[in-house]
């Protein structure tokens, strides 16, 4: 019989497989549209969203989703109005949002955040909700 101690790896494995299945086609579409830095830009923009969430006491997950969605919606008019290539624009926005997020977070008094956990996450943490 399989108990909870022997299947701790099941939820992270399923989450990793679902991520791989969904990221493959999306990655191909992004490269085809010449927006190879799109994922990088959203990741750096997510840090800006988390920063605003921490500073305003919002749920970090909600702040991350709102920040990334807002950045994605802002990128479309920027791309249409700019003479720069999509990858150049994404690189500029990516580093700009990362810099603004890090500076704003470092200037906040009394706030200490694990940035590595927010930036990279941890698939093994999915097991906590199953037990």
PDB file of C-alpha atoms in Angstrom:
ATOM      1  CA  UNK A   1       0.000   0.000   0.000  1.00  0.00           C
ATOM      2  CA  UNK A   2       1.247   3.489  -0.868  1.00  0.00           C
ATOM      3  CA  UNK A   3       1.083   6.047   1.909  1.00  0.00           C
ATOM      4  CA  UNK A   4       1.801   9.785   2.028  1.00  0.00           C
ATOM      5  CA  UNK A   5       5.446   9.309   2.981  1.00  0.00           C
ATOM      6  CA  UNK A   6       6.228   7.364  -0.176  1.00  0.00           C
ATOM      7  CA  UNK A   7       4.427   9.683  -2.603  1.00  0.00           C
ATOM      8  CA  UNK A   8       5.875  13.046  -1.553  1.00  0.00           C
ATOM      9  CA  UNK A   9       7.335  13.406  -5.049  1.00  0.00           C
ATOM     10  CA  UNK A  10       4.031  12.889  -6.918  1.00  0.00           C
ATOM     11  CA  UNK A  11       2.637  16.456  -6.817  1.00  0.00           C
ATOM     12  CA  UNK A  12       5.946  18.139  -7.777  1.00  0.00           C
ATOM     13  CA  UNK A  13       6.330  15.616 -10.604  1.00  0.00           C
ATOM     14  CA  UNK A  14       2.825  16.295 -11.942  1.00  0.00           C
ATOM     15  CA  UNK A  15       3.359  20.063 -11.669  1.00  0.00           C
ATOM     16  CA  UNK A  16       6.690  19.811 -13.504  1.00  0.00           C
ATOM     17  CA  UNK A  17       5.167  17.696 -16.276  1.00  0.00           C
ATOM     18  CA  UNK A  18       2.228  20.096 -16.715  1.00  0.00           C
ATOM     19  CA  UNK A  19       4.657  23.002 -16.851  1.00  0.00           C
ATOM     20  CA  UNK A  20       6.781  21.251 -19.489  1.00  0.00           C
ATOM     21  CA  UNK A  21       3.750  20.341 -21.619  1.00  0.00           C
ATOM     22  CA  UNK A  22       2.413  23.901 -21.563  1.00  0.00           C
ATOM     23  CA  UNK A  23       5.758  25.719 -21.891  1.00  0.00           C
ATOM     24  CA  UNK A  24       6.891  23.856 -25.030  1.00  0.00           C
ATOM     25  CA  UNK A  25       4.211  25.130 -27.427  1.00  0.00           C
ATOM     26  CA  UNK A  26       4.197  28.587 -25.838  1.00  0.00           C
ATOM     27  CA  UNK A  27       7.979  28.800 -26.186  1.00  0.00           C
ATOM     28  CA  UNK A  28       7.777  27.907 -29.868  1.00  0.00           C
ATOM     29  CA  UNK A  29       5.123  30.576 -30.438  1.00  0.00           C
ATOM     30  CA  UNK A  30       7.177  33.225 -28.640  1.00  0.00           C
ATOM     31  CA  UNK A  31      10.310  32.440 -30.673  1.00  0.00           C
ATOM     32  CA  UNK A  32       8.270  32.439 -33.896  1.00  0.00           C
ATOM     33  CA  UNK A  33       7.001  35.942 -33.033  1.00  0.00           C
ATOM     34  CA  UNK A  34      10.623  37.057 -32.390  1.00  0.00           C
ATOM     35  CA  UNK A  35       9.920  37.726 -28.735  1.00  0.00           C
ATOM     36  CA  UNK A  36      12.505  35.393 -27.198  1.00  0.00           C
ATOM     37  CA  UNK A  37      12.910  37.571 -24.097  1.00  0.00           C
ATOM     38  CA  UNK A  38       9.181  37.639 -23.311  1.00  0.00           C
ATOM     39  CA  UNK A  39       9.418  35.098 -20.473  1.00  0.00           C
ATOM     40  CA  UNK A  40      12.444  36.869 -19.051  1.00  0.00           C
ATOM     41  CA  UNK A  41      10.627  40.193 -19.169  1.00  0.00           C
ATOM     42  CA  UNK A  42       7.568  38.783 -17.402  1.00  0.00           C
ATOM     43  CA  UNK A  43       9.783  37.187 -14.749  1.00  0.00           C
ATOM     44  CA  UNK A  44      11.515  40.482 -14.027  1.00  0.00           C
ATOM     45  CA  UNK A  45       8.194  42.329 -14.142  1.00  0.00           C
ATOM     46  CA  UNK A  46       6.820  39.799 -11.651  1.00  0.00           C
ATOM     47  CA  UNK A  47       9.477  40.949  -9.183  1.00  0.00           C
ATOM     48  CA  UNK A  48       8.160  44.485  -9.579  1.00  0.00           C
ATOM     49  CA  UNK A  49       4.643  43.185  -8.901  1.00  0.00           C
ATOM     50  CA  UNK A  50       5.828  41.340  -5.796  1.00  0.00           C
ATOM     51  CA  UNK A  51       7.565  44.512  -4.620  1.00  0.00           C
ATOM     52  CA  UNK A  52       4.348  46.499  -4.895  1.00  0.00           C
ATOM     53  CA  UNK A  53       2.495  43.668  -3.167  1.00  0.00           C
ATOM     54  CA  UNK A  54       4.934  43.629  -0.262  1.00  0.00           C
ATOM     55  CA  UNK A  55       4.860  47.413   0.065  1.00  0.00           C
ATOM     56  CA  UNK A  56       1.043  47.554   0.019  1.00  0.00           C
ATOM     57  CA  UNK A  57       0.452  44.371   2.083  1.00  0.00           C
ATOM     58  CA  UNK A  58      -1.262  42.512  -0.769  1.00  0.00           C
ATOM     59  CA  UNK A  59      -1.047  38.767  -1.268  1.00  0.00           C
ATOM     60  CA  UNK A  60       2.239  38.161  -3.165  1.00  0.00           C
ATOM     61  CA  UNK A  61       0.585  35.729  -5.593  1.00  0.00           C
ATOM     62  CA  UNK A  62      -2.152  38.212  -6.483  1.00  0.00           C
ATOM     63  CA  UNK A  63       0.402  41.008  -6.838  1.00  0.00           C
ATOM     64  CA  UNK A  64       2.523  38.778  -9.080  1.00  0.00           C
ATOM     65  CA  UNK A  65      -0.388  37.917 -11.381  1.00  0.00           C
ATOM     66  CA  UNK A  66      -1.601  41.523 -11.583  1.00  0.00           C
ATOM     67  CA  UNK A  67       1.917  42.831 -12.196  1.00  0.00           C
ATOM     68  CA  UNK A  68       2.691  40.311 -14.932  1.00  0.00           C
ATOM     69  CA  UNK A  69      -0.673  40.784 -16.656  1.00  0.00           C
ATOM     70  CA  UNK A  70      -0.300  44.575 -16.530  1.00  0.00           C
ATOM     71  CA  UNK A  71       3.189  44.345 -17.993  1.00  0.00           C
ATOM     72  CA  UNK A  72       1.985  42.056 -20.795  1.00  0.00           C
ATOM     73  CA  UNK A  73      -0.826  44.507 -21.638  1.00  0.00           C
ATOM     74  CA  UNK A  74       1.584  47.459 -21.598  1.00  0.00           C
ATOM     75  CA  UNK A  75       4.050  45.708 -23.909  1.00  0.00           C
ATOM     76  CA  UNK A  76       1.630  45.469 -26.846  1.00  0.00           C
ATOM     77  CA  UNK A  77       1.150  49.232 -27.400  1.00  0.00           C
ATOM     78  CA  UNK A  78       4.858  49.791 -26.742  1.00  0.00           C
ATOM     79  CA  UNK A  79       5.760  47.283 -29.421  1.00  0.00           C
ATOM     80  CA  UNK A  80       3.358  48.834 -31.941  1.00  0.00           C
ATOM     81  CA  UNK A  81       4.531  52.405 -31.266  1.00  0.00           C
ATOM     82  CA  UNK A  82       8.274  51.706 -31.130  1.00  0.00           C
ATOM     83  CA  UNK A  83      10.702  51.470 -34.009  1.00  0.00           C
ATOM     84  CA  UNK A  84      12.833  49.090 -31.968  1.00  0.00           C
ATOM     85  CA  UNK A  85      12.700  45.352 -32.555  1.00  0.00           C
ATOM     86  CA  UNK A  86      10.576  43.320 -30.147  1.00  0.00           C
ATOM     87  CA  UNK A  87      13.585  41.681 -28.493  1.00  0.00           C
ATOM     88  CA  UNK A  88      15.312  45.025 -27.936  1.00  0.00           C
ATOM     89  CA  UNK A  89      12.181  46.498 -26.379  1.00  0.00           C
ATOM     90  CA  UNK A  90      11.720  43.423 -24.179  1.00  0.00           C
ATOM     91  CA  UNK A  91      15.327  43.657 -22.993  1.00  0.00           C
ATOM     92  CA  UNK A  92      14.906  47.311 -22.044  1.00  0.00           C
ATOM     93  CA  UNK A  93      11.620  46.731 -20.213  1.00  0.00           C
ATOM     94  CA  UNK A  94      12.992  43.610 -18.509  1.00  0.00           C
ATOM     95  CA  UNK A  95      15.969  45.339 -16.966  1.00  0.00           C
ATOM     96  CA  UNK A  96      13.999  48.485 -16.196  1.00  0.00           C
ATOM     97  CA  UNK A  97      11.331  46.623 -14.216  1.00  0.00           C
ATOM     98  CA  UNK A  98      13.968  44.576 -12.402  1.00  0.00           C
ATOM     99  CA  UNK A  99      15.862  47.712 -11.418  1.00  0.00           C
ATOM    100  CA  UNK A 100      12.744  49.563 -10.245  1.00  0.00           C
ATOM    101  CA  UNK A 101      11.583  46.542  -8.230  1.00  0.00           C
ATOM    102  CA  UNK A 102      14.942  45.997  -6.528  1.00  0.00           C
ATOM    103  CA  UNK A 103      15.455  49.689  -5.733  1.00  0.00           C
ATOM    104  CA  UNK A 104      11.932  50.082  -4.336  1.00  0.00           C
ATOM    105  CA  UNK A 105      12.312  46.940  -2.232  1.00  0.00           C
ATOM    106  CA  UNK A 106      15.717  47.963  -0.900  1.00  0.00           C
ATOM    107  CA  UNK A 107      14.457  51.436   0.077  1.00  0.00           C
ATOM    108  CA  UNK A 108      11.531  50.031   2.099  1.00  0.00           C
ATOM    109  CA  UNK A 109      12.179  50.181   5.835  1.00  0.00           C
ATOM    110  CA  UNK A 110      11.996  46.984   7.865  1.00  0.00           C
ATOM    111  CA  UNK A 111      11.090  44.659   4.994  1.00  0.00           C
ATOM    112  CA  UNK A 112      13.158  41.535   4.392  1.00  0.00           C
ATOM    113  CA  UNK A 113      12.119  39.260   1.519  1.00  0.00           C
ATOM    114  CA  UNK A 114      13.577  36.019   0.148  1.00  0.00           C
ATOM    115  CA  UNK A 115      14.022  37.126  -3.458  1.00  0.00           C
ATOM    116  CA  UNK A 116      15.433  33.776  -4.602  1.00  0.00           C
ATOM    117  CA  UNK A 117      12.273  32.029  -3.455  1.00  0.00           C
ATOM    118  CA  UNK A 118      10.087  34.477  -5.350  1.00  0.00           C
ATOM    119  CA  UNK A 119      12.211  34.466  -8.495  1.00  0.00           C
ATOM    120  CA  UNK A 120      12.786  30.721  -8.856  1.00  0.00           C
ATOM    121  CA  UNK A 121      10.140  29.084  -6.680  1.00  0.00           C
ATOM    122  CA  UNK A 122      10.280  25.511  -5.401  1.00  0.00           C
ATOM    123  CA  UNK A 123       8.324  22.598  -6.871  1.00  0.00           C
ATOM    124  CA  UNK A 124       8.859  20.558  -3.716  1.00  0.00           C
ATOM    125  CA  UNK A 125       6.787  23.094  -1.764  1.00  0.00           C
ATOM    126  CA  UNK A 126       3.680  21.765  -3.572  1.00  0.00           C
ATOM    127  CA  UNK A 127       3.756  18.740  -1.280  1.00  0.00           C
ATOM    128  CA  UNK A 128       2.926  20.845   1.787  1.00  0.00           C
ATOM    129  CA  UNK A 129      -0.704  21.299   0.706  1.00  0.00           C
ATOM    130  CA  UNK A 130      -1.252  17.583   0.119  1.00  0.00           C
ATOM    131  CA  UNK A 131      -0.403  16.302   3.602  1.00  0.00           C
TER     132      UNK A 131
END
